[in-house]
Short mmCIF file of C-alpha atoms in Angstrom, two decimals:
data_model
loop_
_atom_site.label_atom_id
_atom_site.label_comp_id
_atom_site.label_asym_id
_atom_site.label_seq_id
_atom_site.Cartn_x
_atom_site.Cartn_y
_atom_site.Cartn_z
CA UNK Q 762 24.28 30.01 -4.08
CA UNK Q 763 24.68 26.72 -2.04
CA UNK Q 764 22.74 23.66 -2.51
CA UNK Q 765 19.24 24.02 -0.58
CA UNK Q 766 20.79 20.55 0.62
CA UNK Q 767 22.71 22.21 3.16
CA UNK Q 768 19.81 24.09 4.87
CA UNK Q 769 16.83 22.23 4.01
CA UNK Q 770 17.75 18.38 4.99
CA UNK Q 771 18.74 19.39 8.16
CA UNK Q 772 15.37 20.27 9.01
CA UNK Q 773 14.13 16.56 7.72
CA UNK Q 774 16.86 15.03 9.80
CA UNK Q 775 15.36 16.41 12.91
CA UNK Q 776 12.26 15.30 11.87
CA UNK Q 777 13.90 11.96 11.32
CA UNK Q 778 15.36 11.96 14.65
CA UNK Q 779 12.19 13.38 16.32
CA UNK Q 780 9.79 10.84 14.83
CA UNK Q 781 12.25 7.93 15.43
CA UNK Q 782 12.51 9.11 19.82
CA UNK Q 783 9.22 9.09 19.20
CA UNK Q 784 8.65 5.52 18.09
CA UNK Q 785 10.75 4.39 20.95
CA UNK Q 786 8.79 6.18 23.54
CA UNK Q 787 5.62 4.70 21.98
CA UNK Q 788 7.01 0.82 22.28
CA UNK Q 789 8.23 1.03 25.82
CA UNK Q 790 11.51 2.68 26.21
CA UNK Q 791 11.73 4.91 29.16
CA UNK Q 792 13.44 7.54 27.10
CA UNK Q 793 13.29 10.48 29.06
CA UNK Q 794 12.35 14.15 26.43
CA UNK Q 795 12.03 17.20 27.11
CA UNK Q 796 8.83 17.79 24.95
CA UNK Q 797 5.85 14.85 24.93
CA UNK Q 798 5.18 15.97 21.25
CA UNK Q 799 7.85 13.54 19.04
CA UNK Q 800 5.55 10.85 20.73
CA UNK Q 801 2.15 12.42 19.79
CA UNK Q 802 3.63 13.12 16.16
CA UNK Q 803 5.87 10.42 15.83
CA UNK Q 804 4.06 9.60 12.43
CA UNK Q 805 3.23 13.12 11.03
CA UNK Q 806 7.32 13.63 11.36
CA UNK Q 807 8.14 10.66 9.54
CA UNK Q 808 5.43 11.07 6.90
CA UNK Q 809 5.28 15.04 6.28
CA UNK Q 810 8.51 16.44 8.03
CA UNK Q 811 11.07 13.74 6.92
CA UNK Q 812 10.15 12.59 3.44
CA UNK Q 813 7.48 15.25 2.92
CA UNK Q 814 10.86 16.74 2.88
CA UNK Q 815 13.21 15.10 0.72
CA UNK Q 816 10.57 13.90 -1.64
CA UNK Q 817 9.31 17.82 -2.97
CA UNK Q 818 13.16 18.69 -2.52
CA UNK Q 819 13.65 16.28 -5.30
CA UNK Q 820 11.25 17.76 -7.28
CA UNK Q 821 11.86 21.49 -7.32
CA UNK Q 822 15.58 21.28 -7.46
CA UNK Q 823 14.89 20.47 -10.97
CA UNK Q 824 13.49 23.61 -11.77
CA UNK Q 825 16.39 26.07 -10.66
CA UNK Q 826 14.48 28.66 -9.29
CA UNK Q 827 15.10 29.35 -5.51
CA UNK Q 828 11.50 30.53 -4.58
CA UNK Q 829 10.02 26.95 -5.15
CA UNK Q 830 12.69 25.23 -2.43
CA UNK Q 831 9.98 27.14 0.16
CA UNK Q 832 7.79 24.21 -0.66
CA UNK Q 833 10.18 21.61 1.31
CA UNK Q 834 11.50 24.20 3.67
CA UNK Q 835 7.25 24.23 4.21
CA UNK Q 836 7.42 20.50 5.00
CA UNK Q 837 11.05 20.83 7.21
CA UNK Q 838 9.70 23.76 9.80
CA UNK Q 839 6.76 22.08 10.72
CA UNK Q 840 9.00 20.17 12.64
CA UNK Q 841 10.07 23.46 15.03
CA UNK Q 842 6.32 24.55 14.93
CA UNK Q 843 5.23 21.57 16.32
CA UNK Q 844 7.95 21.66 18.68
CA UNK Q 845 6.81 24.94 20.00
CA UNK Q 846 3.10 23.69 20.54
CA UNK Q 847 1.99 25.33 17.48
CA UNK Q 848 0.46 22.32 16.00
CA UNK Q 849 -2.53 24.17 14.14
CA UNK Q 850 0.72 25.91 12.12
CA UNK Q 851 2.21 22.76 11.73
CA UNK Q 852 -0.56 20.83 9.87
CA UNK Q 853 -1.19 24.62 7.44
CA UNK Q 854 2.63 24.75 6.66
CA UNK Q 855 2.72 20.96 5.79
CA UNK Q 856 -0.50 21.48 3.90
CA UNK Q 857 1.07 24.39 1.53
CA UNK Q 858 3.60 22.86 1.08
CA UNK Q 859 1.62 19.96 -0.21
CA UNK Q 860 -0.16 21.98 -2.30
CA UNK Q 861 2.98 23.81 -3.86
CA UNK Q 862 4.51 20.27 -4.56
CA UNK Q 863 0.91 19.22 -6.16
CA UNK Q 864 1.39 22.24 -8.54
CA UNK Q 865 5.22 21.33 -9.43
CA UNK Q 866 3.94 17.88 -10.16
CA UNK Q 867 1.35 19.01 -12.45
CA UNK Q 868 3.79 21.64 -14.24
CA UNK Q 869 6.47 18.97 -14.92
CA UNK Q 870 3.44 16.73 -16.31
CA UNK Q 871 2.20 18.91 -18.18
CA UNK Q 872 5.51 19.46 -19.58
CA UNK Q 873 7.01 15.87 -20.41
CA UNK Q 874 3.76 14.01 -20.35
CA UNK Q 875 5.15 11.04 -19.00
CA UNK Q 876 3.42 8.05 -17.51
CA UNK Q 877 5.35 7.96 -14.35
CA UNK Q 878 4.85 11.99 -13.66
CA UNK Q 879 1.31 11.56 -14.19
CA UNK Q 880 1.50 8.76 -10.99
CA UNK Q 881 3.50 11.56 -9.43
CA UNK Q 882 0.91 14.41 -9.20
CA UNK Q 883 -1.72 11.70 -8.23
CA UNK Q 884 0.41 10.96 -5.16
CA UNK Q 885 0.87 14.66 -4.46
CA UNK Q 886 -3.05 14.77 -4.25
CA UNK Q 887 -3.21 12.12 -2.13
CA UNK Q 888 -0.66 13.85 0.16
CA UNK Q 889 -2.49 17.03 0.58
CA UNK Q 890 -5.50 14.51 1.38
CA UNK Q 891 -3.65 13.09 4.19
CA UNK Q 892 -2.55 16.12 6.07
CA UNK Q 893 -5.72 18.01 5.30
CA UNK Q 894 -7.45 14.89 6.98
CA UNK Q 895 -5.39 14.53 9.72
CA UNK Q 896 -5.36 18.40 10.47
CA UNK Q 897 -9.66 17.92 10.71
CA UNK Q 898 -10.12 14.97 12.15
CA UNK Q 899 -6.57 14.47 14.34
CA UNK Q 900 -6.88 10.87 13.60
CA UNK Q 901 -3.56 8.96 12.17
CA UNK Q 902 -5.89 5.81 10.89
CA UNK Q 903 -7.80 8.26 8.85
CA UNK Q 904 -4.79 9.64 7.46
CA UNK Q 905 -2.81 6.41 6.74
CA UNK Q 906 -4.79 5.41 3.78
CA UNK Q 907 -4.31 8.69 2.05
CA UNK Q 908 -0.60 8.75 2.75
CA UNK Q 909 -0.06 5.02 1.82
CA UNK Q 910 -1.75 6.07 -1.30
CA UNK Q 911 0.75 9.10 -1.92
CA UNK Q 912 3.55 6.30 -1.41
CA UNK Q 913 2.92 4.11 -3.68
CA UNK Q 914 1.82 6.36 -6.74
CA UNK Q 915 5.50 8.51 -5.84
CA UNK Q 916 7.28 5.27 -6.15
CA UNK Q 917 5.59 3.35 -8.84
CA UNK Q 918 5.58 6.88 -10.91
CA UNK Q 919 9.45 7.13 -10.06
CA UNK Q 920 10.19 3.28 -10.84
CA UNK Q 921 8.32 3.56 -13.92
CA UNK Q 922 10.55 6.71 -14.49
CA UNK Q 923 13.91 5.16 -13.95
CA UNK Q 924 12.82 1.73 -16.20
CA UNK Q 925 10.91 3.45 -18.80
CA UNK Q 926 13.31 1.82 -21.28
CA UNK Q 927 12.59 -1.09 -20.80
CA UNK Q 928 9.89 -2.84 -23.39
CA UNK Q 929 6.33 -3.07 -21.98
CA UNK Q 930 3.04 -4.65 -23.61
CA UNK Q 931 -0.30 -2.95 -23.26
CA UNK Q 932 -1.88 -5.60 -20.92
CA UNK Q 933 1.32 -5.36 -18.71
CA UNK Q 934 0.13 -1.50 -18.38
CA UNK Q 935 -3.36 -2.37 -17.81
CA UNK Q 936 -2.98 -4.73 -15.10
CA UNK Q 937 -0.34 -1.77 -13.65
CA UNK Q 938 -3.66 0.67 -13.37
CA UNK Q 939 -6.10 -1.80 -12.69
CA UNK Q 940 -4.21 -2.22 -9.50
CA UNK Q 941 -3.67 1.40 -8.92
CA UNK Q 942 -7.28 1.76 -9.26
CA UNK Q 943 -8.55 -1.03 -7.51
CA UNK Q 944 -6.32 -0.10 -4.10
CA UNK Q 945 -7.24 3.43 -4.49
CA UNK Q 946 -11.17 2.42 -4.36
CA UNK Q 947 -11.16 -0.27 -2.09
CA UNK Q 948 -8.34 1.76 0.45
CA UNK Q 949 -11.03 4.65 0.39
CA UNK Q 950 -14.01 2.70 0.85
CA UNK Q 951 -12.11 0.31 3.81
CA UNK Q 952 -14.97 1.05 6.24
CA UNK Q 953 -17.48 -0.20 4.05
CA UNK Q 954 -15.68 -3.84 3.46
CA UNK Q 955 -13.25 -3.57 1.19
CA UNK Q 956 -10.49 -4.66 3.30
CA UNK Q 957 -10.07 -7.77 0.98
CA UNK Q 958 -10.05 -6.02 -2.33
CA UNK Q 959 -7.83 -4.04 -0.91
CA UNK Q 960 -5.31 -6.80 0.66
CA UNK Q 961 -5.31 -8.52 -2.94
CA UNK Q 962 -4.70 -5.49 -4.66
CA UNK Q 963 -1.61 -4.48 -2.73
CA UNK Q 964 -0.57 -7.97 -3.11
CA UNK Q 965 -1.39 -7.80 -7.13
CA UNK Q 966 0.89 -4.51 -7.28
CA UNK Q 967 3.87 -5.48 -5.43
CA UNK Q 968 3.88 -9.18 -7.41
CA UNK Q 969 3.65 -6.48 -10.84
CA UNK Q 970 6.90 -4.76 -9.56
CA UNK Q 971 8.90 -7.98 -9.10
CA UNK Q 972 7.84 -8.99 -12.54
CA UNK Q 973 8.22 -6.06 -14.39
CA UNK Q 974 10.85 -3.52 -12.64
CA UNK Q 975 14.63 -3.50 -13.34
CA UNK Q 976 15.60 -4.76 -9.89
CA UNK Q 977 16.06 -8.16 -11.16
CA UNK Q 978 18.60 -7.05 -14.22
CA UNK Q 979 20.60 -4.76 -11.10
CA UNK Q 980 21.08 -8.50 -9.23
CA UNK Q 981 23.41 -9.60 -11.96
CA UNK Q 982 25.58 -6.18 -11.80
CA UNK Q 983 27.54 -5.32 -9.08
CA UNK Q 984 28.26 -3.01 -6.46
CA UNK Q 985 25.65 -0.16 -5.68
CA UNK Q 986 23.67 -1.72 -8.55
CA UNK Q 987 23.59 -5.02 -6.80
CA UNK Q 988 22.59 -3.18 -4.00
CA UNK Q 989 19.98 -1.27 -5.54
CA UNK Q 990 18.25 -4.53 -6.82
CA UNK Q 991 18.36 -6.30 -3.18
CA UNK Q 992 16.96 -3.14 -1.53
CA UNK Q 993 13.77 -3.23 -4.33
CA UNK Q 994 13.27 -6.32 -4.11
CA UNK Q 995 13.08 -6.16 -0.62
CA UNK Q 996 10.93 -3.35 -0.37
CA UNK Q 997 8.67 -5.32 -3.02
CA UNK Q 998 8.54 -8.26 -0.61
CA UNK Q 999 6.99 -6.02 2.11
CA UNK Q 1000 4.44 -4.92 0.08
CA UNK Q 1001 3.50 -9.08 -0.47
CA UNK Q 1002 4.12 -8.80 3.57
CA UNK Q 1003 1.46 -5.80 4.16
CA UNK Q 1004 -1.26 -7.21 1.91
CA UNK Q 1005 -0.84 -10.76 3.84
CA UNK Q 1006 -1.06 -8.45 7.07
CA UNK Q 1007 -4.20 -7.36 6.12
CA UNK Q 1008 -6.13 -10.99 6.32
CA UNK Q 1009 -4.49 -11.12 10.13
CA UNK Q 1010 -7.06 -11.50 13.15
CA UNK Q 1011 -4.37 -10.25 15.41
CA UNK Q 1012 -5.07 -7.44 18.25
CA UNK Q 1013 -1.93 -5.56 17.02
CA UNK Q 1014 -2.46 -5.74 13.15
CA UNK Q 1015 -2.38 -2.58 12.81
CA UNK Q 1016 1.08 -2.12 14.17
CA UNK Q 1017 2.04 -4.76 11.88
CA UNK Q 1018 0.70 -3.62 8.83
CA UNK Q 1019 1.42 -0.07 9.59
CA UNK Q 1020 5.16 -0.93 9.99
CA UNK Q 1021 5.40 -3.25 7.37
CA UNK Q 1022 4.61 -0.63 5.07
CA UNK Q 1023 5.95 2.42 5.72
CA UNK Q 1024 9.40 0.82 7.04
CA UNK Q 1025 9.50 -2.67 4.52
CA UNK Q 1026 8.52 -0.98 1.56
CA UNK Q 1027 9.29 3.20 2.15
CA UNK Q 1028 12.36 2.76 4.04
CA UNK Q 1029 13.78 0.17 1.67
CA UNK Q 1030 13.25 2.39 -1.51
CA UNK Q 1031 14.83 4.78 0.70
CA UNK Q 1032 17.46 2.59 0.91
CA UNK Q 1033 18.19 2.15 -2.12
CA UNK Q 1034 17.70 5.22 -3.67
CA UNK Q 1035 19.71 7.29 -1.08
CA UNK Q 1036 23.04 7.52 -2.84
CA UNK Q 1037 21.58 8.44 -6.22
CA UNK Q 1038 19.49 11.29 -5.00
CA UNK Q 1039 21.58 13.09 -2.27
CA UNK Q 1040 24.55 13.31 -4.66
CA UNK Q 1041 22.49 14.70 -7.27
CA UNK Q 1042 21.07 17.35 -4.75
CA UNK Q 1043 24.34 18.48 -3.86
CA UNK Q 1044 25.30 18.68 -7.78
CA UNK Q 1045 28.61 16.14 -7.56
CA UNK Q 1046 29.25 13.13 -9.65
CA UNK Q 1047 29.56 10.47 -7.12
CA UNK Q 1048 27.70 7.60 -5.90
CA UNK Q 1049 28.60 6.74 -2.40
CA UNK Q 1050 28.78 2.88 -1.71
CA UNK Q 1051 30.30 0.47 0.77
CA UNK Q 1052 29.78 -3.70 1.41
CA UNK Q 1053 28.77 -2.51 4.80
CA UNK Q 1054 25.50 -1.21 3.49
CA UNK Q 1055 24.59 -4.65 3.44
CA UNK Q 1056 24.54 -4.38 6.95
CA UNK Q 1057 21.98 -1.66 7.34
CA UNK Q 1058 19.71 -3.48 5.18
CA UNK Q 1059 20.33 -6.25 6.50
CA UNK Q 1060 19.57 -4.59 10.42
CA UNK Q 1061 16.65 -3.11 9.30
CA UNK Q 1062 14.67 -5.95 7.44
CA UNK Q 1063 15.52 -8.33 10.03
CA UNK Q 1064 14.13 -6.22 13.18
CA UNK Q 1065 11.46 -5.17 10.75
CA UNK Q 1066 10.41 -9.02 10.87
CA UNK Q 1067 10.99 -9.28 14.78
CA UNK Q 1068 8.69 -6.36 15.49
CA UNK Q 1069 6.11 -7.63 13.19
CA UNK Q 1070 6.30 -11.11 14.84
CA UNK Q 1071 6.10 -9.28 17.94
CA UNK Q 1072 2.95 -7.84 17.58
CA UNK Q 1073 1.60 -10.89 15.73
CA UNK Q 1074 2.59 -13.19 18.53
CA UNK Q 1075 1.59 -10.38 21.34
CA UNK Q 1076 5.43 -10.31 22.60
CA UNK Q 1077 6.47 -6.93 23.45
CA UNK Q 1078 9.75 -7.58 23.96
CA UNK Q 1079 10.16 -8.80 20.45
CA UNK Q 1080 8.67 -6.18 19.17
CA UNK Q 1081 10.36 -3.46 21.70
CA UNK Q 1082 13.75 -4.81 20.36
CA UNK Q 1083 12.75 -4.84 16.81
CA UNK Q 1084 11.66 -1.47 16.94
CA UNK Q 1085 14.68 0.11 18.70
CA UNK Q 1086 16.85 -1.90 16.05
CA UNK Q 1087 14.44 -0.38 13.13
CA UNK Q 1088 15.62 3.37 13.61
CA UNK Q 1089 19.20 2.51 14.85
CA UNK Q 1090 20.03 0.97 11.54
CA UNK Q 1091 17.76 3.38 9.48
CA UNK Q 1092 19.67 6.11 10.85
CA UNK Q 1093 23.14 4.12 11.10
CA UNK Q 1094 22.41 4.17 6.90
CA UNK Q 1095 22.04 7.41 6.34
CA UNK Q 1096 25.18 8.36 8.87
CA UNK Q 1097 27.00 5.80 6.69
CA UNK Q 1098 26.42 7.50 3.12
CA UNK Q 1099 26.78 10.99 4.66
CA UNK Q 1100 29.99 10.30 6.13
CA UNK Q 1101 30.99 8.66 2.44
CA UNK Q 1102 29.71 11.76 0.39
CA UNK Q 1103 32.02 13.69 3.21
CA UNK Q 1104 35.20 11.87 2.51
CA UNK Q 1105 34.64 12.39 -1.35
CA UNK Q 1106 34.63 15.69 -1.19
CA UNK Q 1107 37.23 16.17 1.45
CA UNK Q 1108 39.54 14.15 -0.80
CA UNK Q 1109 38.39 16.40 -4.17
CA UNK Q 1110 39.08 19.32 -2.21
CA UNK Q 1111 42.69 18.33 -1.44
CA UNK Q 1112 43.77 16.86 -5.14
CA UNK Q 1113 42.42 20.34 -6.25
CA UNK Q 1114 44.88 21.60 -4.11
CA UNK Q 1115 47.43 19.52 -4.54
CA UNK Q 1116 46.99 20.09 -8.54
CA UNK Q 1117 47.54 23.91 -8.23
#
């Protein structure tokens, strides 16, 4: 049997590419579609369809058993369903398939009992919460707190996962949940006045990763190590970045924080998890990396900071420019370590053949 790689991702790279048009069209650019919905859904693509996607795909291709990769095909055809003004099918498909990767959470808790699969299965409840909110009430500022919740328990859990060798003291774990605990109150009690409980506590969680995460040990390796570390630390910046957001007074904060979030901080784990994860989908023992990946990240963080000084200064250029930048390079990435995993295997193929 293939890898569920080669017919699943497709599916979240059309969502990719649908939610980024999408963007576009929203800041300004007279991009002329055939369909209005990658603007309407712009953020459900990104969120469910894209790394709904490759996030459960992660999880289930653990287990070996080819009935449980329906959960991210689930997540990949909303896409087409939306596409075909089926939206009501869209939100059920991305909420079973929510609801299958809650379940494989829980099983591979219940089985390892880890700390950072524990996080895991929180986020996956959080996820369902977001599309089953978003599917009742249609409202993407409802949804956002539930899916920034589902973000950063999936990556804390993982990052706890990947550094769980490292040596931690019992307040250093304490402070970890307090924050957990204190965004995930304060984020779903926002429209009673928490907004400042929350802002700290995002800003208490991202200054616990820079402390206590191994990105700082991967800046003295080098190569995709090296990499790895800039790209967290990055990402960890952002976080510092959104919490700061949230004090702003600006008309377009929301744009801002929004942004800041789901591109600073998602995109850059992204980033730097990328060629670690889509070699070990396809099952080969490589690690794709080039200097010009510095490039990428370099592309996206920078027009990441133009479009949020765009909307903080009201310039709409800036932040038109920033934007269109944002998925160029995002997407520029991904081409990049494709076209690297490609060239591996071409190469493989041919000293097998050469060897015969």
């Amino acid at each position: 049997m293939k890898s569920p790689f080669l017919y699943i991702v497709p599916l979240a790279l059309i969502s990719l590419i649908m939610g980024v048009i999408g963007g576009w069209i929203r800041l300004g650019w007279g991009i002329s579609f055939f369909n209005p919905v990658p603007v309407s859904q712009h953020g459900v693509f990104m969120v469910g369809g894209f790394l709904g996607t490759l996030v459960s795909l992660e999880r289930v291709v653990t287990f070996h058993k080819p009935a449980l990769f329906l959960i991210p095909f689930s997540f990949g055809i909303s896409v087409l369903t939306f596409l075909t003004g089926h939206a009501p099918a869209s939100h059920i498909l991305l909420m079973a398939g929510s609801i299958g990767y809650l379940v494989v959470c829980f099983v591979i808790f219940r089985k390892f009992k880890n700390e950072g699969d524990f996080l895991l299965a929180l986020g996956a409840v959080f996820q369902f919460t977001g599309h089953f909110v978003l599917y009742k009430t249609q409202s993407y500022p409802m949804a956002f707190a539930a899916w920034m919740l589902f973000f950063l328990f999936t990556i804390v859990g993982e990052r706890l996962e990947l550094s769980r060798f490292l040596p931690r003291k019992k307040f250093q774990k304490t402070e970890l949940y307090f924050w957990l605990i204190t965004i995930s109150v304060s984020a779903a009690l926002y429209h009673y006045g928490t907004s400042f409980i929350l802002n700290i506590s995002i800003i208490g969680l991202a200054t616990w990763l820079l402390r206590n995460d191994i990105s700082i040990i991967n800046l003295k390796k080098q190569g995709s190590y090296k990499f790895l570390g800039i790209s967290l630390l990055a990402g960890f910046c952002w976080l510092i970045i959104t919490g700061l957001l949230g004090f702003s007074e600006s008309p377009l904060k929301y744009d801002a924080l929004l942004h800041a979030f789901f591109i600073g901080f998602v995109l850059n784990m992204i980033l730097a998890h990328a060629p670690i994860i889509f070699p070990a989908l396809l099952k080969i023992n490589f690690k794709p990396f080039h200097p010009i990946f510095y490039l990428w990240l370099t592309l996206l963080n920078l027009s990441l900071l133009m479009r949020v000084s765009g909307n903080l200064l009201t310039y709409n250029s800036l932040k038109m420019t920033g934007g269109l930048i944002n998925g160029l390079s995002f997407i520029g990435y991904l081409a990049n370590v494709a076209i690297l995993i490609i060239k591996h295997q071409i190469y493989e193929k041919n000293y097998k053949i050469r060897s015969i």
